[in-house]
PDB file of C-alpha atoms in Angstrom:
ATOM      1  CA  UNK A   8      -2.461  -7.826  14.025  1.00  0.00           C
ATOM      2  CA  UNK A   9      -1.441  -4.691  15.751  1.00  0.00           C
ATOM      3  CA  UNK A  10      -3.079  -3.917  19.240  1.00  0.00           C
ATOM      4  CA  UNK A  11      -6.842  -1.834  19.031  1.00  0.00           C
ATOM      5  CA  UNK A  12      -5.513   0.475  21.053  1.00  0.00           C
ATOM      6  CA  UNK A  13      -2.716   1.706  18.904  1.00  0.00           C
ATOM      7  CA  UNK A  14      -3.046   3.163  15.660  1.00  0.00           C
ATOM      8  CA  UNK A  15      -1.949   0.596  12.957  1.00  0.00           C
ATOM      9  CA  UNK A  16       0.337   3.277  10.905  1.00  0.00           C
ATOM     10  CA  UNK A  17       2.555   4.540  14.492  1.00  0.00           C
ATOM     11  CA  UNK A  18       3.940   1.861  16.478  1.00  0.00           C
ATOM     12  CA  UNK A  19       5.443   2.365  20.118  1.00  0.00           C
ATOM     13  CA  UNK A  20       8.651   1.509  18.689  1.00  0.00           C
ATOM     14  CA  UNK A  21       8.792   4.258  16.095  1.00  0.00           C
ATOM     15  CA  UNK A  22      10.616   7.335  17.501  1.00  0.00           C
ATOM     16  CA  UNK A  23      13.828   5.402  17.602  1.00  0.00           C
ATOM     17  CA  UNK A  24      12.407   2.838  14.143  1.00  0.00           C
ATOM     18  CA  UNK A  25      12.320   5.943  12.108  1.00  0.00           C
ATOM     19  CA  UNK A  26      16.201   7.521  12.771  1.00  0.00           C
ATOM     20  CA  UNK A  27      17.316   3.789  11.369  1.00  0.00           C
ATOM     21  CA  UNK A  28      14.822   3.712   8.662  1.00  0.00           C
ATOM     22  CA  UNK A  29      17.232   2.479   6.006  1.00  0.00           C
ATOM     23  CA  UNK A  30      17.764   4.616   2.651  1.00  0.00           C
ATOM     24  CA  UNK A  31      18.992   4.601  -0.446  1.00  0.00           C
ATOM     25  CA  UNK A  32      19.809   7.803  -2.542  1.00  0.00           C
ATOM     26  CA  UNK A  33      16.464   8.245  -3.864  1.00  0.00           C
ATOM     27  CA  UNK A  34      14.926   4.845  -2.177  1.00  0.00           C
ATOM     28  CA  UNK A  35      12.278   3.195   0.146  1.00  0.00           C
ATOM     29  CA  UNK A  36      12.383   2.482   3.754  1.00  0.00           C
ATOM     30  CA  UNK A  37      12.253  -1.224   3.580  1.00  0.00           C
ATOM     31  CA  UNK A  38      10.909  -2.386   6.956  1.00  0.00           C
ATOM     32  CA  UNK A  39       7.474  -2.911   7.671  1.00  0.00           C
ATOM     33  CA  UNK A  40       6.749  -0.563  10.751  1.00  0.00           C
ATOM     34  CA  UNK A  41       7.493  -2.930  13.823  1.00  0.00           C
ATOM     35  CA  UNK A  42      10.014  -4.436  12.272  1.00  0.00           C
ATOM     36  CA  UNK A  43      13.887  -4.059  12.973  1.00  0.00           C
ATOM     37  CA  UNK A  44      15.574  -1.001  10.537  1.00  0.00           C
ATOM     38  CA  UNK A  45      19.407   0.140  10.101  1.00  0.00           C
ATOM     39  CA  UNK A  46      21.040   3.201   8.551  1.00  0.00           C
ATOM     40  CA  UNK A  47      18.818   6.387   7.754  1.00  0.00           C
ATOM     41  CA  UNK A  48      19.782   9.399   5.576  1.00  0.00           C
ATOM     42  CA  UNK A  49      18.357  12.708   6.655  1.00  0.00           C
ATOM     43  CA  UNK A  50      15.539  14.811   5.491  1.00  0.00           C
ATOM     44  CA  UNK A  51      16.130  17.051   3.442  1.00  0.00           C
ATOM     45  CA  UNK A  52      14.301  20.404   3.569  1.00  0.00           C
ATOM     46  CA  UNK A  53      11.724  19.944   1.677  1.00  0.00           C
ATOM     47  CA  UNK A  54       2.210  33.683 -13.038  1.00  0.00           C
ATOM     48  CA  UNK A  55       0.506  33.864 -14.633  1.00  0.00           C
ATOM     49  CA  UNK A  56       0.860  36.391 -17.189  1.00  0.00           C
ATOM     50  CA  UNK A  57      -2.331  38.710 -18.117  1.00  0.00           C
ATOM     51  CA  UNK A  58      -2.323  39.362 -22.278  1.00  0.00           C
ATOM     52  CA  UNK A  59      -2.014  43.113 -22.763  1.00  0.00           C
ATOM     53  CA  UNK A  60      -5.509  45.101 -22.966  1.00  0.00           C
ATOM     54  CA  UNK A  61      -6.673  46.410 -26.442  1.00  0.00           C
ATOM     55  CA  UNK A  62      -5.452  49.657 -27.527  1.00  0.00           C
ATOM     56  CA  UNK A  63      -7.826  51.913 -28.723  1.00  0.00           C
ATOM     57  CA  UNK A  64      -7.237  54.499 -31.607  1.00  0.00           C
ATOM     58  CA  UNK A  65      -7.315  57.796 -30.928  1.00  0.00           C
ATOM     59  CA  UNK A  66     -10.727  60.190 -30.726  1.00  0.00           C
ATOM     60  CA  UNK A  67      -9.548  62.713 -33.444  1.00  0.00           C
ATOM     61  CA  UNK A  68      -6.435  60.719 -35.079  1.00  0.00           C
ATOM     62  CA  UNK A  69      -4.672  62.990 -38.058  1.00  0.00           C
ATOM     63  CA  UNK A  70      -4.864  59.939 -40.167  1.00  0.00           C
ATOM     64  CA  UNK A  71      -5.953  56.749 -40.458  1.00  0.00           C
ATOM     65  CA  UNK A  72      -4.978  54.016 -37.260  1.00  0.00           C
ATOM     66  CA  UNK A  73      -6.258  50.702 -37.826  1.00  0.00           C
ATOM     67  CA  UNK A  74      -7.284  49.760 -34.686  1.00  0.00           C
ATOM     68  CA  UNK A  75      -5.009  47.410 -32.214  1.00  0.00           C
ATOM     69  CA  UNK A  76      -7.012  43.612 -32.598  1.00  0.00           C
ATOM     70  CA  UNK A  77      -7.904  42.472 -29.202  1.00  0.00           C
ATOM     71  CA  UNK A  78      -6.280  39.658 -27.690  1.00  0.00           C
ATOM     72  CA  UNK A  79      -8.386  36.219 -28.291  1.00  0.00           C
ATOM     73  CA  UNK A  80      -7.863  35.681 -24.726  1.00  0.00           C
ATOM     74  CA  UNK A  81      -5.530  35.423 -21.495  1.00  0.00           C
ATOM     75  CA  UNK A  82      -2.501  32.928 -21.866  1.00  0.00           C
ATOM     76  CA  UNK A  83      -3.867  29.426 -21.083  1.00  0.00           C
ATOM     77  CA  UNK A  84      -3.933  28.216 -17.755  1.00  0.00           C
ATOM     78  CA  UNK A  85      -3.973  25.007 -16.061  1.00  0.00           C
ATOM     79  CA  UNK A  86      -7.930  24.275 -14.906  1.00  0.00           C
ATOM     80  CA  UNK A  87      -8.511  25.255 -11.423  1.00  0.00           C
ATOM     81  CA  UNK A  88      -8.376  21.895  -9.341  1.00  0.00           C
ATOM     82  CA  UNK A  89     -11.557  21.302  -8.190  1.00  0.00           C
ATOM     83  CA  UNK A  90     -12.737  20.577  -4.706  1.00  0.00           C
ATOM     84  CA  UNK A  91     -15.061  18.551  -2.638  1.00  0.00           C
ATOM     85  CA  UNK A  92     -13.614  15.184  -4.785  1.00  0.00           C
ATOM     86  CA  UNK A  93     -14.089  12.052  -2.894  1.00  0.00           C
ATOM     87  CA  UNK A  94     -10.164  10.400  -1.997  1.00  0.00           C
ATOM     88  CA  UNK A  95     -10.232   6.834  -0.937  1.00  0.00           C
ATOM     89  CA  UNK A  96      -7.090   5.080   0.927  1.00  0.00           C
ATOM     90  CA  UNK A  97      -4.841   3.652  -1.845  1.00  0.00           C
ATOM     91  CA  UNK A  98      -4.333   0.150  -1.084  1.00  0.00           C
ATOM     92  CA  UNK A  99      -7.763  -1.809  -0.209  1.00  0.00           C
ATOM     93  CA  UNK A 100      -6.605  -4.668   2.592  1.00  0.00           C
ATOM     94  CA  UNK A 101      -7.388  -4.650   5.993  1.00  0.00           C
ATOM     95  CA  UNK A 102      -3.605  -5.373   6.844  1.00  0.00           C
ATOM     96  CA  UNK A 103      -1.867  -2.057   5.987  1.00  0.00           C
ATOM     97  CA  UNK A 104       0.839  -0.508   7.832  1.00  0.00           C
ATOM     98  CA  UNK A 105       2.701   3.111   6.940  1.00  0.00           C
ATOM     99  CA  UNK A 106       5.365   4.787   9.172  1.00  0.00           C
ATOM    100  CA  UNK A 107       4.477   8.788   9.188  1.00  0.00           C
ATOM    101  CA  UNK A 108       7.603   9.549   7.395  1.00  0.00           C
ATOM    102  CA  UNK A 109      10.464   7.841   5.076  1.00  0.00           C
ATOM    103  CA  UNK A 110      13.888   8.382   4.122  1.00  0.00           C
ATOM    104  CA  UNK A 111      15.550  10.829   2.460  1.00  0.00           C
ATOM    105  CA  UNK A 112      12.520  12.984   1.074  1.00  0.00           C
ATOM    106  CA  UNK A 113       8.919  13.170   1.672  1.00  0.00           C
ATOM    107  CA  UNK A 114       7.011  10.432   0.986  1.00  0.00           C
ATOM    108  CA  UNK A 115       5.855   7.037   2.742  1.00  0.00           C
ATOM    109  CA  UNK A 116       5.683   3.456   2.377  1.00  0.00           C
ATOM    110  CA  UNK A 117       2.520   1.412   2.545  1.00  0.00           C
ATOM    111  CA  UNK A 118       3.315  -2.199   3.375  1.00  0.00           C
ATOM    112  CA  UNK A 119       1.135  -5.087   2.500  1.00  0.00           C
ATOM    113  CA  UNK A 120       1.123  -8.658   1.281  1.00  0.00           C
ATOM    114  CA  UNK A 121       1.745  -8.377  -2.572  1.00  0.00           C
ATOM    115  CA  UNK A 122      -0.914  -9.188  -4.509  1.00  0.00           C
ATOM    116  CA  UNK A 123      -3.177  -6.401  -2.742  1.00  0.00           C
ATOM    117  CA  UNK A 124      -5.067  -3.607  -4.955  1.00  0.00           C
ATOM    118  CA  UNK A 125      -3.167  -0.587  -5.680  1.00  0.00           C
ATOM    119  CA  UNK A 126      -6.494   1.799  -6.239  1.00  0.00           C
ATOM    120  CA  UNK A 127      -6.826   5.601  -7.496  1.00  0.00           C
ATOM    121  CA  UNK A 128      -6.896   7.931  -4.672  1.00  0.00           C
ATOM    122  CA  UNK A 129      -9.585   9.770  -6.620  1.00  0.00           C
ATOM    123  CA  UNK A 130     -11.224  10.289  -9.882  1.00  0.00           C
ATOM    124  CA  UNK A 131      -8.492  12.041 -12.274  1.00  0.00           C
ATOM    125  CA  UNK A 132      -6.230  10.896 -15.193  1.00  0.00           C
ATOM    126  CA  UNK A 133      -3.211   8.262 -16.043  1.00  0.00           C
ATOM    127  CA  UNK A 134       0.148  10.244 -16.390  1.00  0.00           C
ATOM    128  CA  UNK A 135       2.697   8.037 -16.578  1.00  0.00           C
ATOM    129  CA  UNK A 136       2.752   3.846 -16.453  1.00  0.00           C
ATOM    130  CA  UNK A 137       5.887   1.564 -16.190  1.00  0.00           C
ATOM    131  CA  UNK A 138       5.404  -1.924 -16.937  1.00  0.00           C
ATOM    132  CA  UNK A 139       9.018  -3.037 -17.189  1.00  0.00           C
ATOM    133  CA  UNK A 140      10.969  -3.582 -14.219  1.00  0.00           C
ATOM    134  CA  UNK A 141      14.555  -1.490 -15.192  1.00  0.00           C
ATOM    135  CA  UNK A 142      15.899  -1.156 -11.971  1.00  0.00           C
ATOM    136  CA  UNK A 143      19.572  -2.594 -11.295  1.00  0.00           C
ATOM    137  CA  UNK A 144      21.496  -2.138  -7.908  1.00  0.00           C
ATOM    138  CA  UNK A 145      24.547  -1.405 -10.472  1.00  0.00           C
ATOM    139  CA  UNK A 146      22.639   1.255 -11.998  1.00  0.00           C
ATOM    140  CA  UNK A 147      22.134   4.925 -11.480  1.00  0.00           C
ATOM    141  CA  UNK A 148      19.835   5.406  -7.934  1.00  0.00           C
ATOM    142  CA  UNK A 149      16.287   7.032  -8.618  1.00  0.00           C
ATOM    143  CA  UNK A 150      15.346   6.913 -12.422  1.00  0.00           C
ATOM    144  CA  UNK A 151      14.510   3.756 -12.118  1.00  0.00           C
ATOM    145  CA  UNK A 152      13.803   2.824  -8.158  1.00  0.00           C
ATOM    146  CA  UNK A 153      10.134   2.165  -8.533  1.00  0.00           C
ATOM    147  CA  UNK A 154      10.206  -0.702 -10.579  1.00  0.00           C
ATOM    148  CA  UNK A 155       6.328  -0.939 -12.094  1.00  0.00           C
ATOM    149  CA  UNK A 156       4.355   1.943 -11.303  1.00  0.00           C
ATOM    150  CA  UNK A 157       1.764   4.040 -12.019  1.00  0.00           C
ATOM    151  CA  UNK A 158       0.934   7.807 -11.717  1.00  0.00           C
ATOM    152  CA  UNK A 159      -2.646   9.448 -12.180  1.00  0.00           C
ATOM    153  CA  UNK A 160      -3.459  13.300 -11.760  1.00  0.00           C
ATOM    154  CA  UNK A 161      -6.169  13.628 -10.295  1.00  0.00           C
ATOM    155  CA  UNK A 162      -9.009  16.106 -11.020  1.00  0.00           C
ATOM    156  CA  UNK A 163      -8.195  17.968  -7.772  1.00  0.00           C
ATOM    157  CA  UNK A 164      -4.865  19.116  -9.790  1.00  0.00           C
ATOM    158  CA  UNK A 165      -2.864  16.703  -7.073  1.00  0.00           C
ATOM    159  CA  UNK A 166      -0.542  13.991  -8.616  1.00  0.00           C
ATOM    160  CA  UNK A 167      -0.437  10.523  -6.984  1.00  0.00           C
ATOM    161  CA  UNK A 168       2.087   8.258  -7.421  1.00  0.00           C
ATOM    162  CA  UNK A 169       2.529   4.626  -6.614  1.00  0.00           C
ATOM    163  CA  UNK A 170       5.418   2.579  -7.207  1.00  0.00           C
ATOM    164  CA  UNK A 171       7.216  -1.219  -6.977  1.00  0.00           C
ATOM    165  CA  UNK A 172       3.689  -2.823  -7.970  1.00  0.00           C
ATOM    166  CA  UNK A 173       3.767  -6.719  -9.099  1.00  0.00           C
ATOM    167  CA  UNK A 174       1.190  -5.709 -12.092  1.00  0.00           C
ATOM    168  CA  UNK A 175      -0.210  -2.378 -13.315  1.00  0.00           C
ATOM    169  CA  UNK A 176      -4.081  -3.210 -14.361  1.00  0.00           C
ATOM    170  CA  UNK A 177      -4.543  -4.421 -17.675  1.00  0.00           C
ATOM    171  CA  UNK A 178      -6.034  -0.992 -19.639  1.00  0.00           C
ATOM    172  CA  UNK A 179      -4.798   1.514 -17.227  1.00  0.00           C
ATOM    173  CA  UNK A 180      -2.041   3.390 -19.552  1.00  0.00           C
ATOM    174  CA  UNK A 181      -1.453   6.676 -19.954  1.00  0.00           C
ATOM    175  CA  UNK A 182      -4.559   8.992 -20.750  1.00  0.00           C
ATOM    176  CA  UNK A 183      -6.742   7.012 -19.540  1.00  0.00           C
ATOM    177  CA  UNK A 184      -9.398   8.194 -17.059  1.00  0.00           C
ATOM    178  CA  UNK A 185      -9.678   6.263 -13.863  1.00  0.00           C
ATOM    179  CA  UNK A 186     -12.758   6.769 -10.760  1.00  0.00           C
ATOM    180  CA  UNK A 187     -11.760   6.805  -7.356  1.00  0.00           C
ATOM    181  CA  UNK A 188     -10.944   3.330  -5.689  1.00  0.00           C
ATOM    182  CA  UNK A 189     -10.882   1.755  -9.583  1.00  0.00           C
ATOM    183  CA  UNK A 190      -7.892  -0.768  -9.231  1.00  0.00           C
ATOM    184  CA  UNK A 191      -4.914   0.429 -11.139  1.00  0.00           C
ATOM    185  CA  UNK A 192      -2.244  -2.413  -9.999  1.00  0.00           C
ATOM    186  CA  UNK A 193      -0.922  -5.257  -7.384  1.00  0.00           C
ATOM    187  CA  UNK A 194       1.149  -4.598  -4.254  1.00  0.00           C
ATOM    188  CA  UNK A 195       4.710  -5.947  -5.043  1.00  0.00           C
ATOM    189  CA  UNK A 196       8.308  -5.528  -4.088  1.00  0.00           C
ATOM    190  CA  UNK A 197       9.900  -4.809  -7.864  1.00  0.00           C
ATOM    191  CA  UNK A 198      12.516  -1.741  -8.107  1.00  0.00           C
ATOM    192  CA  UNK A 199      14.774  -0.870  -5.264  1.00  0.00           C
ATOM    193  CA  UNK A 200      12.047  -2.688  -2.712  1.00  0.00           C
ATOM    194  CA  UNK A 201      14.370  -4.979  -1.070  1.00  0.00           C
ATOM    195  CA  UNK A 202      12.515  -7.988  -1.175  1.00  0.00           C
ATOM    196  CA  UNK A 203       9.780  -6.404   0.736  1.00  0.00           C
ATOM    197  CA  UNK A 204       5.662  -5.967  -0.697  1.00  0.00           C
ATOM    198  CA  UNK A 205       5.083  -2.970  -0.474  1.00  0.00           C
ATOM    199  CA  UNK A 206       3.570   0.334  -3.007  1.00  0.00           C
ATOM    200  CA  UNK A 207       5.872   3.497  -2.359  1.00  0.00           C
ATOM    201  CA  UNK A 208       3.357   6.225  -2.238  1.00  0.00           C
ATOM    202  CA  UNK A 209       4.257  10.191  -3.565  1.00  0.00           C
ATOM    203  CA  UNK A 210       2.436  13.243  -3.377  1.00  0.00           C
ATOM    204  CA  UNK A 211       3.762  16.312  -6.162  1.00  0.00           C
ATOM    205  CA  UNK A 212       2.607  18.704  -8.573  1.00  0.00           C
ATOM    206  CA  UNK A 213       2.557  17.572 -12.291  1.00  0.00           C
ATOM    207  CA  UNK A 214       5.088  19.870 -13.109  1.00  0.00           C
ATOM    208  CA  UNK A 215       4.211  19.113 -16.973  1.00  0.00           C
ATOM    209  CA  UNK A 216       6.696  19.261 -19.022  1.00  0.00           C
ATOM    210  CA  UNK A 217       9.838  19.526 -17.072  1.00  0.00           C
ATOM    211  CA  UNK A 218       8.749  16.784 -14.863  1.00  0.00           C
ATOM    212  CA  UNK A 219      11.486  13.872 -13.039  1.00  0.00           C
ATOM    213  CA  UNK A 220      11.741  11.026 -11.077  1.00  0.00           C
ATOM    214  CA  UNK A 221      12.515  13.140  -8.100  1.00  0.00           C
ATOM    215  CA  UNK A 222       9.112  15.564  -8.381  1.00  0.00           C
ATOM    216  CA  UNK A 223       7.306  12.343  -9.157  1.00  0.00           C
ATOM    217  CA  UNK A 224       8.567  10.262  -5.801  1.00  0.00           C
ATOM    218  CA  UNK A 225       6.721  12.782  -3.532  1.00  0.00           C
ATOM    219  CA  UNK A 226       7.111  16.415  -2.462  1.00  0.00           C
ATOM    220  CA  UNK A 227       4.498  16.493   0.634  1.00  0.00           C
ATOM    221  CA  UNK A 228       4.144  14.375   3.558  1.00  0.00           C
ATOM    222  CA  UNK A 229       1.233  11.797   2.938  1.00  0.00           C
ATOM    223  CA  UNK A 230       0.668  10.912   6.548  1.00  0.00           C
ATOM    224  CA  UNK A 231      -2.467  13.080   7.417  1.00  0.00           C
ATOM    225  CA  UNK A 232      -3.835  12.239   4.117  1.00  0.00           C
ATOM    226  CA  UNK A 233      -3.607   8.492   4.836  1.00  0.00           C
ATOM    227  CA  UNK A 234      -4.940   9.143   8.108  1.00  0.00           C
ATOM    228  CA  UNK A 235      -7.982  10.727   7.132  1.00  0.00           C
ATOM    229  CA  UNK A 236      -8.533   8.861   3.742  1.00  0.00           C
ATOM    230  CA  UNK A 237      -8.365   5.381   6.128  1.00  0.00           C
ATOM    231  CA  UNK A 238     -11.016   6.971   8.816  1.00  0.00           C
ATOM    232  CA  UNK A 239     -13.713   7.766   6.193  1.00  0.00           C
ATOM    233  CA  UNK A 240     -12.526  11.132   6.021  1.00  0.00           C
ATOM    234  CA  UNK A 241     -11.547  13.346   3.007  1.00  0.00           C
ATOM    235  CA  UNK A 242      -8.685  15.705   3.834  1.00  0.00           C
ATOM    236  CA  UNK A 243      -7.649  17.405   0.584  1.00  0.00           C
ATOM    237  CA  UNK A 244      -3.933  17.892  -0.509  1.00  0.00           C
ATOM    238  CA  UNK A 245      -4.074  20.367  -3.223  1.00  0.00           C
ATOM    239  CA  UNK A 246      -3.516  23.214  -1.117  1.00  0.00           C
ATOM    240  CA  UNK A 247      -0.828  22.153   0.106  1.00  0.00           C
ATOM    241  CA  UNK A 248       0.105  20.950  -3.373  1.00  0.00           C
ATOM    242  CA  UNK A 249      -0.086  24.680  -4.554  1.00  0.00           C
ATOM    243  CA  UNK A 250       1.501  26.210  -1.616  1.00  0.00           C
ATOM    244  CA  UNK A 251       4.519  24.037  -2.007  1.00  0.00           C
ATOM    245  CA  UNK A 252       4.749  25.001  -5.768  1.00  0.00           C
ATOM    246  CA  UNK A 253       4.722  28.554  -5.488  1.00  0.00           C
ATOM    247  CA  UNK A 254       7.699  28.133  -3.459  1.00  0.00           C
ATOM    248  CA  UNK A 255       9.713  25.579  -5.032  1.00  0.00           C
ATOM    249  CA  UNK A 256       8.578  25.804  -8.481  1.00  0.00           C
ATOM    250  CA  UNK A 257       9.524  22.557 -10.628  1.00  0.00           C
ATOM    251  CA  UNK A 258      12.851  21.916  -9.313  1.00  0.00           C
ATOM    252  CA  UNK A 259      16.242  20.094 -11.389  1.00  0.00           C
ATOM    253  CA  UNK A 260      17.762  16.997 -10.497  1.00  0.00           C
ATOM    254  CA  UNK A 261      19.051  16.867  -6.872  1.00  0.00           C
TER     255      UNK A 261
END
C-alpha cells in the first residue's frame, strides 16, 4: 500500500519512471507506477452553418412571385453537452494506481488487480463494445491494441473510453444507456497489455462518423480528472473536450 503521505497516482520515483515508460506505436505503458519501466516514445503534440433567411417578395412586384418557403429550421446540431453531471472515478477498488501521463499520446493507465469494476464515468450512452480479443503482436499496432473494451458518450458530450477489460458486462452493447458508476466490465490485461491488469483509459470527442482507433484512445490528459473524480470532486472535461476540437477537428490516421 503506498505511503499516506504520498498521493497513490505520483510516486517519488516518477520523474525519471515516466521518460522509460515503455511504448508501443499506439500502446500502453505497462508498469504499474513504482514499478521498474524501459524504453519510452515521445509525446506527441497533442460551424456551424446558419440556413439562409426567408426571402420576401417584393411590395409592388410587376407580376406574380410566389413567395421564397422558409427554411424548416437551422442545419441540425449536436445537443449542447450538458453540465453539472455527476462523474465518478472509473474503476471502483481501493488499490488503484495511474501515472499522470503515458506513452506516445495522451491518455493514462489505471492499474488494478483484474477482476475489478470497470464503471461509467457518468450517465451517457454505449458507443462502441468489443467483446473479442483481435489483437496479435504480428498484427498491425493500434486497431486492435485494446483487446475488450468499451466506449460510452456521455451526456456531457465527452467520450470515455476504456480498454483491455477481462469481460464487458453482460447487456452493456452499443445504444444502450448506462448511469454513472453502473458497471460496464472487469479489469484485465487482454490486447497489447503485456501481461499486466490494467483498463487503458481515453478521453476524445465522438467525432461521429469519421471516428478511429486513434481519436478513440484519448486526445486529453485524464490526470486532473482522475484526481478530482477520486477526491469526491467533479471536474468537468467537456470544455476542454470542445476546445481541443475546434482546433484539431477529427483528425486521419497518424
Amino acid at each position: 500500500m503506498p505511503s499516506p503521505t504520498i498521493s497513490r497516482r505520483v510516486r517519488p520515483a516518477y520523474p525519471i519512471m515516466l521518460l522509460l515508460a515503455p511504448v508501443l506505436a499506439a500502446g500502453c505503458a505497462t508498469t504499474r507506477p513504482g514499478a521498474p519501466a524501459d524504453g519510452a516514445a515521445p509525446t506527441p503534440p497533442a460551424v456551424w452553418a446558419t440556413a439562409d433567411q426567408p426571402v420576401s417578395p417584393s411590395a409592388t412586384p410587376t407580376a406574380p412571385v410566389p413567395a421564397r418557403p422558409a427554411p424548416s429550421s437551422a442545419r441540425p446540431s449536436a445537443p449542447l453537452p450538458r453540465t453539472g453531471l455527476r462523474h465518478v472515478f472509473p474503476v471502483r477498488a481501493d488499490n488503484v494506481d495511474y501515472h499522470p501521463t503515458h506513452g506516445a499520446y495522451p491518455a493514462t493507465d489505471l492499474f488494478a488487480d483484474c477482476g475489478e469494476p470497470f464503471v461509467a464515468v457518468t450517465d451517457g450512452k454505449v458507443l462502441e463494445v468489443s467483446r473479442v480479443d483481435r489483437y496479435t503482436k504480428r498484427g498491425p499496432q493500434g486497431p486492435e491494441n485494446g483487446g475488450l473494451s468499451v466506449s460510452l458518450l456521455g451526456d456531457d458530450g465527452v467520450r470515455y473510453y476504456g480498454s483491455h477489460l477481462s469481460v464487458v458486462s453482460s447487456g452493456v452493447d452499443a445504444g444502450v444507456r448506462v448511469r454513472a458508476g453502473q458497471q460496464l466490465g472487469k479489469v484485465g490485461r487482454t490486447g497489447n497489455a503485456n501481461n499486466v491488469c490494467h483498463v487503458h483509459f481515453g478521453i476524445s470527442p465522438p467525432c461521429p462518423g469519421k471516428d478511429g482507433w486513434w481519436i478513440r484512445r484519448g486526445v486529453l490528459w485524464p490526470a486532473r480528472y482522475l484526481d478530482s473524480w477520486r477526491n469526491g470532486g467533479n471536474r468537468e472535461p467537456a470544455a476542454e473536450v470542445v476546445t481541443w476540437q475546434r482546433k484539431n477537428g477529427c483528425p486521419k490516421a497518424p
